[in-house]
CSV table of N, CA and C and ligand atoms in Angstrom, one decimal:
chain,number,residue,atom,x,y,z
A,73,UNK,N,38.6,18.3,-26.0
A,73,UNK,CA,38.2,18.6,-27.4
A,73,UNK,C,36.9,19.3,-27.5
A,74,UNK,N,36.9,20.5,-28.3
A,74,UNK,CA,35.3,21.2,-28.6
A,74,UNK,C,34.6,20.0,-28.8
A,75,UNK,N,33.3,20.5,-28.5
A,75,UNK,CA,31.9,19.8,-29.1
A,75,UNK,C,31.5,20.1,-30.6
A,76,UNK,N,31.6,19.2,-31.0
A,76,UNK,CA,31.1,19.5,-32.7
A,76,UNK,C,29.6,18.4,-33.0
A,77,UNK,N,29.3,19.7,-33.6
A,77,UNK,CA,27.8,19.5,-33.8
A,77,UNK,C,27.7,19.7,-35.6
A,78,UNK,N,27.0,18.3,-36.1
A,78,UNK,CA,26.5,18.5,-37.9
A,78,UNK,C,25.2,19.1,-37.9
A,79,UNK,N,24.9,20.1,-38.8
A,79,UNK,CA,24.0,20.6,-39.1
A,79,UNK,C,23.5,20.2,-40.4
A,80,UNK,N,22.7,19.3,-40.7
A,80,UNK,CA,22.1,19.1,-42.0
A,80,UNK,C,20.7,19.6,-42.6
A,81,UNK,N,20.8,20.0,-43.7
A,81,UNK,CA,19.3,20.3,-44.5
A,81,UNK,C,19.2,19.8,-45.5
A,82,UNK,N,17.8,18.7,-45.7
A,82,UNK,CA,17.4,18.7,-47.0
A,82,UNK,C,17.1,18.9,-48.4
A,83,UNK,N,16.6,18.7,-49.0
A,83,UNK,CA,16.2,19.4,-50.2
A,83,UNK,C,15.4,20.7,-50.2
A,84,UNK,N,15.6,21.5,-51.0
A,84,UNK,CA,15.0,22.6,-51.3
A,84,UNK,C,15.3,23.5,-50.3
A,85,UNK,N,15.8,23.3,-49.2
A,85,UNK,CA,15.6,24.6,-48.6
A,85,UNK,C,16.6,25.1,-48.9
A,86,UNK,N,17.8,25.1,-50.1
A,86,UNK,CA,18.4,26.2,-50.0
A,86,UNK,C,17.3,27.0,-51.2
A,87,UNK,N,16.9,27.2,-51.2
A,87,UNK,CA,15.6,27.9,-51.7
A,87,UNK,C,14.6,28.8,-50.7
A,88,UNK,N,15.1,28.6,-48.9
A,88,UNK,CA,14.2,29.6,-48.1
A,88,UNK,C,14.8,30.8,-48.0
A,89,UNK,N,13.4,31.7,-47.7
A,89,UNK,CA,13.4,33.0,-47.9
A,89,UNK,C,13.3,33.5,-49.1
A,90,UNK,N,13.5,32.8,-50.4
A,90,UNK,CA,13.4,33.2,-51.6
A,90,UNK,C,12.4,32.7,-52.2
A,91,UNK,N,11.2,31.5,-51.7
A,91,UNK,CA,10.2,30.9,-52.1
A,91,UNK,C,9.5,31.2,-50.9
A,92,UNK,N,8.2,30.8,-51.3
A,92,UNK,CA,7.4,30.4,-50.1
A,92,UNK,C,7.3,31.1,-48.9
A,93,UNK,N,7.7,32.2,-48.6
A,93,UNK,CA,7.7,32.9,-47.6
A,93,UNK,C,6.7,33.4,-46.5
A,94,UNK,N,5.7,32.8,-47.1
A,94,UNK,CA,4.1,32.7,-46.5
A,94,UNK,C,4.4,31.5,-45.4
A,95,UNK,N,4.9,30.6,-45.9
A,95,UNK,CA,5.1,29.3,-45.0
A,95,UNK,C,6.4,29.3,-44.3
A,96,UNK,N,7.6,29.4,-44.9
A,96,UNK,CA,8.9,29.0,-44.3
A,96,UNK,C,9.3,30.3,-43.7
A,97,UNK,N,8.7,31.6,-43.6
A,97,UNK,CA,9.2,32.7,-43.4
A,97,UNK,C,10.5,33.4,-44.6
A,98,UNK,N,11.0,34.2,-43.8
A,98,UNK,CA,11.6,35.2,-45.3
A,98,UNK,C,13.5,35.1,-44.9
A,99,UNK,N,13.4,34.3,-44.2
A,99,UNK,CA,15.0,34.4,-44.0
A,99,UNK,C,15.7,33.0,-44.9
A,100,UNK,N,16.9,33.3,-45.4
A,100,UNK,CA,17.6,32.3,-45.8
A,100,UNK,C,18.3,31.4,-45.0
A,101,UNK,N,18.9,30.7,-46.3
A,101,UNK,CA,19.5,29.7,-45.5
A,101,UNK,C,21.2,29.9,-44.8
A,102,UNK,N,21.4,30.8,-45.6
A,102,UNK,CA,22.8,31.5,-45.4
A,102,UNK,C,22.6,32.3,-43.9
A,103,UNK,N,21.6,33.0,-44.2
A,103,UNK,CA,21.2,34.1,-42.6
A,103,UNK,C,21.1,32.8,-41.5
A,104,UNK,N,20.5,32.0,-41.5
A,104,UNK,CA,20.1,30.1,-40.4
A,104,UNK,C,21.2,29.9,-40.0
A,105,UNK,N,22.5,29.9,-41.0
A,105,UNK,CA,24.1,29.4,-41.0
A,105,UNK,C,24.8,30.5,-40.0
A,106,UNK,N,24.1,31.7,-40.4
A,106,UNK,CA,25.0,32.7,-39.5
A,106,UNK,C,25.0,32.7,-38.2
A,107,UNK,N,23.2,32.9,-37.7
A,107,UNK,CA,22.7,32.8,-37.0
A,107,UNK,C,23.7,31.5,-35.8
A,108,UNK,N,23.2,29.9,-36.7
A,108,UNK,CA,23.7,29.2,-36.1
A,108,UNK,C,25.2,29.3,-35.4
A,109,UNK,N,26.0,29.9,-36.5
A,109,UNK,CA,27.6,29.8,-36.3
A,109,UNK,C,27.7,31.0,-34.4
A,110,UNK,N,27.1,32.3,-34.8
A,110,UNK,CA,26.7,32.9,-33.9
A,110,UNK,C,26.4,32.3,-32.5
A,111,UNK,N,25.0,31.4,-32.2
A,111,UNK,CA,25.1,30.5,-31.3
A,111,UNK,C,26.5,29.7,-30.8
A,112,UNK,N,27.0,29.1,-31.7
A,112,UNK,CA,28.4,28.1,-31.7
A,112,UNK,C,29.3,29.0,-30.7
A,113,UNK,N,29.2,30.4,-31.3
A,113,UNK,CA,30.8,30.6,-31.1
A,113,UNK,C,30.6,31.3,-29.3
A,114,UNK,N,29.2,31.6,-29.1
A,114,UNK,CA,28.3,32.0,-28.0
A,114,UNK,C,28.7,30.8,-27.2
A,115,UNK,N,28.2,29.4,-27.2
A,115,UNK,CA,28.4,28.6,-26.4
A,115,UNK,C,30.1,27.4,-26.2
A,116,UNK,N,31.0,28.6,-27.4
A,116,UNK,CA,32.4,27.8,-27.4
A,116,UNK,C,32.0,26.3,-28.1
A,117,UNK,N,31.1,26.1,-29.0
A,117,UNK,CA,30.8,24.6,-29.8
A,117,UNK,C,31.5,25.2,-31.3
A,118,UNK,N,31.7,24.0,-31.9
A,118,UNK,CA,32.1,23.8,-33.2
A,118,UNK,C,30.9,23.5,-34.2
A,119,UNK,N,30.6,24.2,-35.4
A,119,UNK,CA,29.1,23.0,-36.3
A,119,UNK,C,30.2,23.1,-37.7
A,120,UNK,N,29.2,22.4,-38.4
A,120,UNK,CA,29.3,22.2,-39.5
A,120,UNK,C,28.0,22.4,-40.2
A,121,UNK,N,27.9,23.0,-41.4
A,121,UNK,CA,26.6,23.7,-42.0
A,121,UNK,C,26.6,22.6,-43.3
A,122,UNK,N,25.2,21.8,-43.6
A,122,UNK,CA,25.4,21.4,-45.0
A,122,UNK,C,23.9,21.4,-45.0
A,123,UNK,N,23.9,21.5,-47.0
A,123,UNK,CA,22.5,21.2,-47.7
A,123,UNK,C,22.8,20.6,-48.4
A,124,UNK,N,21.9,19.6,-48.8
A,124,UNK,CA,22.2,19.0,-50.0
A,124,UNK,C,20.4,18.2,-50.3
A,125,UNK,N,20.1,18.3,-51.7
A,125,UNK,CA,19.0,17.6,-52.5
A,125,UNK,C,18.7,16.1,-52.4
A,126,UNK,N,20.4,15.6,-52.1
A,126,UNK,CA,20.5,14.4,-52.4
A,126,UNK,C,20.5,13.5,-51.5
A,127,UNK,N,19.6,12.4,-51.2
A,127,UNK,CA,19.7,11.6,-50.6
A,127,UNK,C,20.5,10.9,-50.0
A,128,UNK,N,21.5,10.7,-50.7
A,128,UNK,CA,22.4,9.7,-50.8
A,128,UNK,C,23.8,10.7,-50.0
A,129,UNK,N,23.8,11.7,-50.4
A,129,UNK,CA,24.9,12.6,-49.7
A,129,UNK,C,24.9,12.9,-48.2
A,130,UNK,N,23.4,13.2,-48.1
A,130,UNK,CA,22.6,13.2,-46.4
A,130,UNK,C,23.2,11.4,-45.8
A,131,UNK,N,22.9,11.1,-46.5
A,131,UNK,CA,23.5,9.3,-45.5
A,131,UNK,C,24.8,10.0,-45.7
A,132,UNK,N,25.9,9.8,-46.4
A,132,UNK,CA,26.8,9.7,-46.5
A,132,UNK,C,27.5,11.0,-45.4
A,133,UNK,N,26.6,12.1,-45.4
A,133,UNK,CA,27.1,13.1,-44.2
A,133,UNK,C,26.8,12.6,-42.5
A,134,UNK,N,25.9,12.0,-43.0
A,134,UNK,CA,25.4,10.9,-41.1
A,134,UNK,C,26.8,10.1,-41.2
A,135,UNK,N,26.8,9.2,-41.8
A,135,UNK,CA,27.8,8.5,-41.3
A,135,UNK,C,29.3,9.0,-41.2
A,136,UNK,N,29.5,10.3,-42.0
A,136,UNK,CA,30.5,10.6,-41.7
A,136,UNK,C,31.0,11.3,-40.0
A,137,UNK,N,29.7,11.5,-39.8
A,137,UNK,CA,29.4,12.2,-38.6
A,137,UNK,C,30.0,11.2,-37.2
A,138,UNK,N,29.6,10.0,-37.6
A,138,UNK,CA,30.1,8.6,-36.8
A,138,UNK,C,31.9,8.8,-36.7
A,139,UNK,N,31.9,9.1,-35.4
A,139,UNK,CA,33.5,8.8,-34.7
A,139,UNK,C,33.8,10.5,-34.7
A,140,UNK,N,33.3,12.0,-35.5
A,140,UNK,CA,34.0,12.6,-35.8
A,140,UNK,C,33.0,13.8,-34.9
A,141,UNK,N,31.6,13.5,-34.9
A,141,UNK,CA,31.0,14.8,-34.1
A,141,UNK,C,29.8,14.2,-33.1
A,142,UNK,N,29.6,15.1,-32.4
A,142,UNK,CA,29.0,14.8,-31.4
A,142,UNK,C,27.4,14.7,-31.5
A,143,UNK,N,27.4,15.4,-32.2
A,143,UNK,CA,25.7,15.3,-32.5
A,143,UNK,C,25.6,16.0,-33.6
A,144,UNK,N,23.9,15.8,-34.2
A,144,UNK,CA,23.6,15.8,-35.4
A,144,UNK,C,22.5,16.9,-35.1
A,145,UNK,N,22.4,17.9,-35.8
A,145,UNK,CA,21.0,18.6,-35.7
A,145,UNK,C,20.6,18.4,-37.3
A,146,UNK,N,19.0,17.9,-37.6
A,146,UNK,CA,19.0,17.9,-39.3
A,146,UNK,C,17.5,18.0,-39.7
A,147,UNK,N,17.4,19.1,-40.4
A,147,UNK,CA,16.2,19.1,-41.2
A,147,UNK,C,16.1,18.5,-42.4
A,148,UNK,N,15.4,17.4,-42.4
A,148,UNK,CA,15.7,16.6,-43.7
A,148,UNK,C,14.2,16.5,-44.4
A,149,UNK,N,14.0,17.7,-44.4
A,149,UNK,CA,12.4,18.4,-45.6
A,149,UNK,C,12.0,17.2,-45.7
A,150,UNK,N,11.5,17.2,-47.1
A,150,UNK,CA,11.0,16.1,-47.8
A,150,UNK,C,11.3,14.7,-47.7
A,151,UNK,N,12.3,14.2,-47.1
A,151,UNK,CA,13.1,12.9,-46.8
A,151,UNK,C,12.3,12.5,-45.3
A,152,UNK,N,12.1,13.4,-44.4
A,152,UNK,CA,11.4,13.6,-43.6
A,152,UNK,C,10.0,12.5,-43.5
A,153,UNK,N,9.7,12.7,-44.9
A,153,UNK,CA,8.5,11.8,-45.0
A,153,UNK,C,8.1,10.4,-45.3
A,154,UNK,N,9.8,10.0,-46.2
A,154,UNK,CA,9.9,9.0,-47.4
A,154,UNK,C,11.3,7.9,-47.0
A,155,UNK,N,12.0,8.7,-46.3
A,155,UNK,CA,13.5,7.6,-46.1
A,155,UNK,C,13.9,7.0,-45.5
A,156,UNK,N,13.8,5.7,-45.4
A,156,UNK,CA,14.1,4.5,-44.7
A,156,UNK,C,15.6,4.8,-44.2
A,157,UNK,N,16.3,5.1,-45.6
A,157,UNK,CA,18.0,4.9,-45.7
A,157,UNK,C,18.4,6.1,-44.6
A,158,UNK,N,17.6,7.5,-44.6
A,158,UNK,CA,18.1,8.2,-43.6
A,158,UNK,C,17.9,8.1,-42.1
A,159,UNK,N,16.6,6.9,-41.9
A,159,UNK,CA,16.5,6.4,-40.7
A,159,UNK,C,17.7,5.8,-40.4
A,160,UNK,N,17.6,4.6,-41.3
A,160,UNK,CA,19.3,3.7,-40.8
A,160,UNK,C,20.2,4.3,-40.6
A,161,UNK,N,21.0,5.3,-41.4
A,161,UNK,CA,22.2,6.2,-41.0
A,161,UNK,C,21.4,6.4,-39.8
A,162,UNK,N,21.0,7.3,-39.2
A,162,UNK,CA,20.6,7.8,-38.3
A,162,UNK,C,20.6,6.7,-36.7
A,163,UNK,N,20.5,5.9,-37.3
A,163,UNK,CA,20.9,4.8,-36.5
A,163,UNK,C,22.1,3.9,-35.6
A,164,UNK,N,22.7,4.4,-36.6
A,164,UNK,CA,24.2,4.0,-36.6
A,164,UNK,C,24.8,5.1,-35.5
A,165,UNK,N,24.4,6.1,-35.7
A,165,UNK,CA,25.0,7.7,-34.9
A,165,UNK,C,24.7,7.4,-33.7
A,166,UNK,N,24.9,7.5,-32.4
A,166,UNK,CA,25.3,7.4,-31.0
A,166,UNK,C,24.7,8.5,-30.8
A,167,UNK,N,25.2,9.3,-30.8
A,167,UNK,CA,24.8,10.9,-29.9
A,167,UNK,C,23.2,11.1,-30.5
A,168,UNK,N,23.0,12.5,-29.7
A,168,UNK,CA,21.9,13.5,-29.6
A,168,UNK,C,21.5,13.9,-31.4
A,169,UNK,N,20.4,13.2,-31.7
A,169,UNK,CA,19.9,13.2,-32.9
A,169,UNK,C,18.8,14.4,-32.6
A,170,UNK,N,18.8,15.8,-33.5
A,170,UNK,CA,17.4,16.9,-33.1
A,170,UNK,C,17.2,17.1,-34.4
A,171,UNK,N,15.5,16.7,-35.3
A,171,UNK,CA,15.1,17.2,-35.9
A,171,UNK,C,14.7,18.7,-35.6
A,172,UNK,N,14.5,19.5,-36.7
A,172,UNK,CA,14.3,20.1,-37.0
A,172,UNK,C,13.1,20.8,-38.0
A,173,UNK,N,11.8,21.2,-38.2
A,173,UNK,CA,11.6,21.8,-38.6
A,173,UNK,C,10.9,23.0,-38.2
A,174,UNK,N,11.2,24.1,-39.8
A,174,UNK,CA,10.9,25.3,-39.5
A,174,UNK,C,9.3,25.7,-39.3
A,175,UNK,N,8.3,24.9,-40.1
A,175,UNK,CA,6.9,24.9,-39.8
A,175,UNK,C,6.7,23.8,-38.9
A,176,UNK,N,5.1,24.0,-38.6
A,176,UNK,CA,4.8,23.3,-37.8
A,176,UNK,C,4.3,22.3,-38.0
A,177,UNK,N,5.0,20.8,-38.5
A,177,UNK,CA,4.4,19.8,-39.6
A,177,UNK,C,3.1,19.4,-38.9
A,178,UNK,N,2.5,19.0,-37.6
A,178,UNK,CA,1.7,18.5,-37.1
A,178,UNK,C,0.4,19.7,-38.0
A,179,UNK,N,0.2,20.6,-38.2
A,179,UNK,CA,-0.6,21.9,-38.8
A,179,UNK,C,-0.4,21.8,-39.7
A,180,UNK,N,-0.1,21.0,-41.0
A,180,UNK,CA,-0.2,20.6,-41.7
A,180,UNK,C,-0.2,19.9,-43.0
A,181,UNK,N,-0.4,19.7,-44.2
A,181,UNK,CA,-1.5,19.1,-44.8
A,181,UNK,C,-1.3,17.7,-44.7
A,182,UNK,N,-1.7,16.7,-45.4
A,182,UNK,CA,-1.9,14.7,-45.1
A,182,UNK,C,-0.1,15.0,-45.4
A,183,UNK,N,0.3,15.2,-46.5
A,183,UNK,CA,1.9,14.9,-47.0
A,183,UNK,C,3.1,15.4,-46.2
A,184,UNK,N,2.4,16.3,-45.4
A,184,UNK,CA,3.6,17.0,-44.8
A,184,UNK,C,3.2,16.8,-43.3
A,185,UNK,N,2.9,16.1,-42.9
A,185,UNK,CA,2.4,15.9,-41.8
A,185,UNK,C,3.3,14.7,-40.8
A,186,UNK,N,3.9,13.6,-41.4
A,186,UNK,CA,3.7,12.4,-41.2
A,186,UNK,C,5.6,11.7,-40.8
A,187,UNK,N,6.3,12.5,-40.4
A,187,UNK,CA,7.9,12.8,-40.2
A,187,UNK,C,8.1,10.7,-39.7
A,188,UNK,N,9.1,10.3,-40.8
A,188,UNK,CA,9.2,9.1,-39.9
A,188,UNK,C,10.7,9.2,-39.9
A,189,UNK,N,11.0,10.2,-39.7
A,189,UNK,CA,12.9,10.1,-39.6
A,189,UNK,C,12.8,10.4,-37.6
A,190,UNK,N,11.2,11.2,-37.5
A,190,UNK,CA,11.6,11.5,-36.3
A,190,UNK,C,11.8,10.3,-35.7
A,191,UNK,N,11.3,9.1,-35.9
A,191,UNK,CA,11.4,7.9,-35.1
A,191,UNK,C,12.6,7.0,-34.6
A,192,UNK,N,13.8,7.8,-35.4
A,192,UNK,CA,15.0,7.5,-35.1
A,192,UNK,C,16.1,9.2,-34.7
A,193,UNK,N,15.3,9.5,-33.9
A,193,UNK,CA,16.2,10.7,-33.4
A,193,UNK,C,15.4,11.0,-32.2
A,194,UNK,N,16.3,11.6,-31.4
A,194,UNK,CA,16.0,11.7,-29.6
A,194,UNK,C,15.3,12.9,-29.7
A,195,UNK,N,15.0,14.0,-30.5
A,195,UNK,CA,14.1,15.4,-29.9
A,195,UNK,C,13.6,15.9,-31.4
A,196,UNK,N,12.5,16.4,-31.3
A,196,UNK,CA,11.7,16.6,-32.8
A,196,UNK,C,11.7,18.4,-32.2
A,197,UNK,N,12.1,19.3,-33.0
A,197,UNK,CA,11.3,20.7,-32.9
A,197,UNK,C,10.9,21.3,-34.2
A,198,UNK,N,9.8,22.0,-34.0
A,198,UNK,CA,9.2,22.3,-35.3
A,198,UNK,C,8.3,23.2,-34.9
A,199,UNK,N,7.8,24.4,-36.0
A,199,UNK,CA,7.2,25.3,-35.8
A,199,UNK,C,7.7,26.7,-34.8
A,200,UNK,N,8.9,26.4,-34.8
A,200,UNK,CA,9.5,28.0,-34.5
A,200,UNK,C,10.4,28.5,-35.3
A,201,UNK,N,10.1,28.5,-36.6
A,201,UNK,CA,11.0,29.2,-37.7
A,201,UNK,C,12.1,29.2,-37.5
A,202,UNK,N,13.2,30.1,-37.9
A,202,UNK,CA,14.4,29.6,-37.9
A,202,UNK,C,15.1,29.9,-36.4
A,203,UNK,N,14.6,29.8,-35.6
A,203,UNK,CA,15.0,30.0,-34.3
A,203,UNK,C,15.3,28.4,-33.9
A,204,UNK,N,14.2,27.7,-34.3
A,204,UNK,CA,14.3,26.0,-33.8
A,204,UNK,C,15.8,25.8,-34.1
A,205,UNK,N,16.5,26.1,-35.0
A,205,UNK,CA,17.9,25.4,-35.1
A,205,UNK,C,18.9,26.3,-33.7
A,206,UNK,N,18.4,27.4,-33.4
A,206,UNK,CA,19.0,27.4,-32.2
A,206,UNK,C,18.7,26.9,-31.3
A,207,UNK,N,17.2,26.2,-31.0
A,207,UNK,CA,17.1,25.7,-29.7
A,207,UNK,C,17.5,24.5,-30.0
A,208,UNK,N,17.7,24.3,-31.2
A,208,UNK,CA,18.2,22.6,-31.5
A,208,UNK,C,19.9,22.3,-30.9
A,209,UNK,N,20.5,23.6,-30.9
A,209,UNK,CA,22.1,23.7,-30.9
A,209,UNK,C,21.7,23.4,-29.2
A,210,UNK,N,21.3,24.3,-28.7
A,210,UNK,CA,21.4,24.6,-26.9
A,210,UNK,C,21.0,23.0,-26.7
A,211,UNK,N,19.9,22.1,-26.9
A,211,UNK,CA,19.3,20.9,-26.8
A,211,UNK,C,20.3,20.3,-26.5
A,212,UNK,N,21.0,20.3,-27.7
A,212,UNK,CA,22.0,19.3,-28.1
A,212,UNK,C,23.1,19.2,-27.2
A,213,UNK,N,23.6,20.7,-26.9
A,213,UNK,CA,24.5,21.0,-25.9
A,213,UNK,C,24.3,20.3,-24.7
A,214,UNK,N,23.1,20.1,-24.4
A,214,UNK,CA,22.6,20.2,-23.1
A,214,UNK,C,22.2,18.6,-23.1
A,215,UNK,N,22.4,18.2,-23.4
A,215,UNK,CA,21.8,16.6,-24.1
A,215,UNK,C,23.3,15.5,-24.2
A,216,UNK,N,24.4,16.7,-24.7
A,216,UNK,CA,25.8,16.3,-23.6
A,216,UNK,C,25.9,16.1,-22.9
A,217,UNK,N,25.3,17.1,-22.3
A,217,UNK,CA,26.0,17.5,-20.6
A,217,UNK,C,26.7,18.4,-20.0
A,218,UNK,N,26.3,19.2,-21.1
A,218,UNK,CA,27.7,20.5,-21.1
A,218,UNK,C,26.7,21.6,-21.2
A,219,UNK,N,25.3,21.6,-20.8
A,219,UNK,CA,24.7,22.9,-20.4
A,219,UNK,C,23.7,22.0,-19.2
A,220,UNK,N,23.7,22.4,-18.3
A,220,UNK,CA,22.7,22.1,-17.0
A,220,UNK,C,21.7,22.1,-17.8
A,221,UNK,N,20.7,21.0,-17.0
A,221,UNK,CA,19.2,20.9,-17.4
A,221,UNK,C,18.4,22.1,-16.6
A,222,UNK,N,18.6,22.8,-15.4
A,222,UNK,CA,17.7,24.2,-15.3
A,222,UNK,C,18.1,25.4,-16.2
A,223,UNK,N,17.6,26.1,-15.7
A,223,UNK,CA,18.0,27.5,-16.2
A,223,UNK,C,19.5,27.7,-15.7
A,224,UNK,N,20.7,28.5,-17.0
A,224,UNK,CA,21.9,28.1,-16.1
A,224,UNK,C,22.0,29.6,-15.7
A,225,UNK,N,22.9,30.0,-14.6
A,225,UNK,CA,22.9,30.7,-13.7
A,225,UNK,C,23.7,32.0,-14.4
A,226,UNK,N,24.0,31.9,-15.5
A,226,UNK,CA,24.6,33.0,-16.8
A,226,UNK,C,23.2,33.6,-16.8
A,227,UNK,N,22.3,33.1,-17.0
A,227,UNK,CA,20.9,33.6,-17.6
A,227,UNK,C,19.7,34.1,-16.2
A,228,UNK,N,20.3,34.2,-15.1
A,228,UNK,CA,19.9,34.6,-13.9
A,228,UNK,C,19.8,35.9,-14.3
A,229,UNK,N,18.4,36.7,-13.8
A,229,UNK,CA,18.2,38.3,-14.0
A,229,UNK,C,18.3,38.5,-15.6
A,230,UNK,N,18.3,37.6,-16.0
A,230,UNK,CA,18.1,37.7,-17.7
A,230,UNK,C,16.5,38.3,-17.7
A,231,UNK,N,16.1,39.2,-18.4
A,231,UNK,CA,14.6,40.0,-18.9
A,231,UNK,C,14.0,39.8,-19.8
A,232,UNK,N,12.9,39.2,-20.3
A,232,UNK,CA,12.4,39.8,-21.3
A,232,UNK,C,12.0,40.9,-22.1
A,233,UNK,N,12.2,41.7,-23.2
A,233,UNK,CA,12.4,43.1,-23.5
A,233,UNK,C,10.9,43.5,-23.1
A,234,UNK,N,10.8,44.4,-22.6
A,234,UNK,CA,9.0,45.0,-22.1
A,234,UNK,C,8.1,45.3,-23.5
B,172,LIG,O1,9.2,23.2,-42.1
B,172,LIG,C1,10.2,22.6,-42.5
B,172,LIG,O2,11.4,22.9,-42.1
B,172,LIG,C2,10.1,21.5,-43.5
B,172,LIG,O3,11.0,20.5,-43.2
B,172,LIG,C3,10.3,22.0,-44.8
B,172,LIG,C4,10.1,21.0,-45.9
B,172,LIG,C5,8.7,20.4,-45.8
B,172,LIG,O4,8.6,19.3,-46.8
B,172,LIG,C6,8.5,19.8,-44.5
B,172,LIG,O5,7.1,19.4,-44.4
B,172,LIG,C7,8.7,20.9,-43.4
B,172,LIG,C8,10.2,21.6,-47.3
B,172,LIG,C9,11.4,22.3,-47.6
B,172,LIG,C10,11.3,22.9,-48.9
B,172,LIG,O6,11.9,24.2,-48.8
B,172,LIG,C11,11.4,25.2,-49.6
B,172,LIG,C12,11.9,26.4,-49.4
B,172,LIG,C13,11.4,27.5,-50.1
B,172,LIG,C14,10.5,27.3,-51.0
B,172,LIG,C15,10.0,26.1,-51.3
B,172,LIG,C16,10.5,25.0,-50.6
């Protein structure tokens, strides 16, 4: 059976690229989805793309994730800072839990600083714009078991552009 991977986002960011672009950069959230689906179909994985404001939907998308996908990648913004209830879901999930964020919370300010969802998830990335959700996908892959831990041998004589 494919590998299926949930992708969750918290509040507000279906609002990037359209706010804030000083901080979150200028791409959307729809471009993150493509991007990601792009990855997926690159590594033969399955995801699923969701946002949602609501707290209570974000549990309810964890736990649905229980028995049905393999791992979870999730930027959960603001919840990030405040939710007990998304720890617990998060709990319950078995597989490869990868935060995500697009800034670099450790850089800043006291409020945004302080992530306690990362305490119940296996890999934190943050501060590589929207690229982190692809290295969150390959992680995750790879956190199966279904991408070698070296460099894999597809990516042999691979270059950096000069
Ligand atoms: O850097 C990230 O990905 C964050 O999770 C984004 C959250 C913030 O609270 C975290 O500290 C870091 C905020 C998401 C709000 O998204 C907006 C997008 C555009 C304009 C305003 C907010």
């Amino acid at each position: 059976m494919a590998t299926k991977i949930m992708i969750l986002n918290g509040p507000n960011l279906n609002f990037l690229g359209i706010r804030e672009p000083h901080i979150y950069g200028s791409t959307t959230l729809k471009e993150i989805e493509a991007s990601c689906q792009e990855a997926a179909d690159y590594l033969g994985v399955s995801i699923s793309f969701h946002q949602s404001n609501l707290e209570g939907e974000l549990v309810n998308l964890i736990q649905s994730a229980h028995g049905s996908c393999d791992a979870i990648i999730m930027n959960p913004a603001a919840y990030s800072f405040t939710s007990i209830a998304l720890i617990d879901a998060l709990k319950i999930f078995d597989g490869p839990k990868i935060e995500v964020h697009i800034s670099n919370i450790h850089a800043r300010d006291e409020l945004h600083r302080h992530s306690i969802t990362s305490s119940a998830s296996t890999a934190v990335i943050c501060g590589l714009g929207p690229y982190g959700y692809i290295a969150a996908i390959l992680a995750a892959v790879q956190r199966l078991g279904k991408l070698p831990d070296a460099v894999p041998a597809s990516l042999h004589g691979l270059r950096a552009k000069a």
